[in-house]
Amino acid sequence: MPVVPRYAEIDQQGVVFNGHYLTWFDEACTAFFDHIGVAYPVLIAAGLDFQVVHSELDYAASVRWRDDVRVAVGCERVGSSSFTLGFAVSRHDAGTGPHTAVTGRNVYVVVSTCDWAKRAIPDWLRSALTTG
């Protein structure tokens, strides 16, 4: 997923403020679900949703205003009621190619939209996560 850091996302040190990476991860998660054929409205119509229960971020390099950035996402693990998505933020520099700036992962738990209680991952969603 392409991202161009906006001026409002830059902190006093001249780099993307750390909290914005989680927003980018959330947007990349939605794009990933679209890519694997499970659009968010389909999930909600099935009475399911998912919630972040754990996040990790590791910084290797800075991302600055107007850098050419991509956020890659892939499913790293599928459990009985949770799954983990891994993210890699790469900065694409002219002439030198992509450089990984930030990596991270979110652990999500599948919940019911009726009572927000944890639910087992249904087979159709498990299949989409593992083959997407």
Short mmCIF file of C-alpha atoms in Angstrom, two decimals:
data_model
loop_
_atom_site.label_atom_id
_atom_site.label_comp_id
_atom_site.label_asym_id
_atom_site.label_seq_id
_atom_site.Cartn_x
_atom_site.Cartn_y
_atom_site.Cartn_z
CA MET A 1 0.00 0.00 0.00
CA PRO A 2 1.57 3.33 -1.01
CA VAL A 3 1.81 6.13 1.53
CA VAL A 4 3.08 9.69 1.20
CA PRO A 5 3.70 11.08 4.68
CA ARG A 6 1.68 14.23 5.17
CA TYR A 7 3.00 17.34 6.85
CA ALA A 8 0.63 16.78 9.79
CA GLU A 9 2.23 13.36 10.43
CA ILE A 10 5.70 14.83 11.02
CA ASP A 11 6.96 15.60 14.53
CA GLN A 12 9.46 18.21 15.80
CA GLN A 13 12.34 15.90 14.91
CA GLY A 14 11.32 16.04 11.25
CA VAL A 15 10.25 12.39 11.04
CA VAL A 16 6.92 10.56 11.02
CA PHE A 17 5.52 10.56 14.56
CA ASN A 18 5.50 6.96 15.86
CA GLY A 19 1.72 6.76 16.43
CA HIS A 20 1.03 7.28 12.73
CA TYR A 21 2.60 3.93 11.87
CA LEU A 22 -0.28 2.20 13.68
CA THR A 23 -2.73 4.19 11.56
CA TRP A 24 -0.86 3.09 8.44
CA PHE A 25 -0.98 -0.52 9.70
CA ASP A 26 -4.74 -0.23 10.18
CA GLU A 27 -5.20 1.07 6.63
CA ALA A 28 -2.92 -1.67 5.29
CA CYS A 29 -4.92 -4.27 7.23
CA THR A 30 -8.11 -3.11 5.53
CA ALA A 31 -6.40 -3.24 2.13
CA PHE A 32 -5.08 -6.73 2.94
CA PHE A 33 -8.58 -7.96 3.78
CA ASP A 34 -9.87 -6.51 0.50
CA HIS A 35 -7.01 -8.29 -1.29
CA ILE A 36 -7.85 -11.68 0.25
CA GLY A 37 -11.51 -11.27 -0.66
CA VAL A 38 -12.91 -10.48 2.77
CA ALA A 39 -14.13 -6.90 2.56
CA TYR A 40 -14.88 -5.41 5.97
CA PRO A 41 -18.66 -5.07 5.29
CA VAL A 42 -18.76 -8.83 4.49
CA LEU A 43 -17.14 -9.61 7.83
CA ILE A 44 -19.61 -7.38 9.68
CA ALA A 45 -22.55 -8.92 7.78
CA ALA A 46 -21.36 -12.32 9.05
CA GLY A 47 -21.63 -10.97 12.62
CA LEU A 48 -17.86 -10.83 13.14
CA ASP A 49 -15.24 -8.19 13.71
CA PHE A 50 -11.68 -8.19 15.04
CA GLN A 51 -9.85 -6.13 17.63
CA VAL A 52 -6.18 -5.37 18.14
CA VAL A 53 -4.91 -6.94 21.37
CA HIS A 54 -1.16 -6.44 20.86
CA SER A 55 1.06 -4.19 18.72
CA GLU A 56 4.81 -4.07 18.15
CA LEU A 57 6.92 -1.54 16.27
CA ASP A 58 10.62 -1.71 15.49
CA TYR A 59 12.42 1.25 13.96
CA ALA A 60 15.44 0.84 11.70
CA ALA A 61 15.40 4.17 9.83
CA SER A 62 13.54 7.45 9.67
CA VAL A 63 10.68 8.29 7.35
CA ARG A 64 10.32 11.97 6.50
CA TRP A 65 7.78 14.29 4.93
CA ARG A 66 6.92 13.41 1.32
CA ASP A 67 9.11 10.25 1.24
CA ASP A 68 7.96 7.55 -1.19
CA VAL A 69 6.73 4.87 1.22
CA ARG A 70 5.11 1.44 0.89
CA VAL A 71 3.47 -0.64 3.62
CA ALA A 72 3.56 -4.38 2.97
CA VAL A 73 1.38 -6.73 5.01
CA GLY A 74 1.13 -10.48 5.37
CA CYS A 75 -0.43 -12.98 7.70
CA GLU A 76 2.21 -14.48 10.01
CA ARG A 77 0.06 -16.71 12.21
CA VAL A 78 -3.49 -17.97 12.55
CA GLY A 79 -4.62 -19.41 15.87
CA SER A 80 -8.01 -20.58 17.11
CA SER A 81 -9.47 -17.11 17.71
CA SER A 82 -6.59 -14.78 16.86
CA PHE A 83 -4.32 -13.98 13.95
CA THR A 84 -1.15 -11.94 13.53
CA LEU A 85 -0.41 -9.60 10.65
CA GLY A 86 3.14 -8.48 10.01
CA PHE A 87 3.90 -5.09 8.46
CA ALA A 88 6.98 -3.66 6.76
CA VAL A 89 7.28 0.03 5.98
CA SER A 90 9.82 0.64 3.25
CA ARG A 91 11.16 3.95 2.00
CA HIS A 92 11.93 4.01 -1.72
CA ASP A 93 14.88 6.24 -2.54
CA ALA A 94 15.72 7.22 -6.11
CA GLY A 95 18.76 5.30 -7.28
CA THR A 96 19.20 3.13 -4.19
CA GLY A 97 15.87 1.30 -4.12
CA PRO A 98 13.74 0.31 -1.14
CA HIS A 99 14.97 0.38 2.45
CA THR A 100 13.00 -1.11 5.34
CA ALA A 101 12.40 1.66 7.85
CA VAL A 102 9.87 0.15 10.26
CA THR A 103 8.54 -3.33 10.92
CA GLY A 104 5.73 -4.31 13.18
CA ARG A 105 2.93 -6.71 13.92
CA ASN A 106 -0.54 -6.62 15.28
CA VAL A 107 -2.32 -9.49 16.97
CA TYR A 108 -6.07 -9.43 16.37
CA VAL A 109 -8.82 -11.38 18.11
CA VAL A 110 -12.02 -12.24 16.26
CA VAL A 111 -15.14 -11.14 18.15
CA SER A 112 -18.89 -11.31 17.71
CA THR A 113 -20.63 -8.06 16.82
CA CYS A 114 -23.51 -9.07 19.12
CA ASP A 115 -21.65 -9.21 22.42
CA TRP A 116 -18.01 -8.43 21.49
CA ALA A 117 -16.97 -11.77 22.97
CA LYS A 118 -14.11 -13.76 21.48
CA ARG A 119 -15.08 -16.19 18.70
CA ALA A 120 -13.29 -18.97 16.87
CA ILE A 121 -12.01 -18.02 13.44
CA PRO A 122 -14.47 -19.51 10.94
CA ASP A 123 -13.07 -21.86 8.28
CA TRP A 124 -13.78 -19.42 5.41
CA LEU A 125 -11.81 -16.65 7.14
CA ARG A 126 -8.99 -19.03 8.14
CA SER A 127 -8.72 -20.16 4.53
CA ALA A 128 -8.56 -16.57 3.26
CA LEU A 129 -5.90 -15.63 5.82
CA THR A 130 -3.70 -18.62 5.08
CA THR A 131 -3.92 -18.51 1.27
CA GLY A 132 -4.00 -14.71 0.82
#
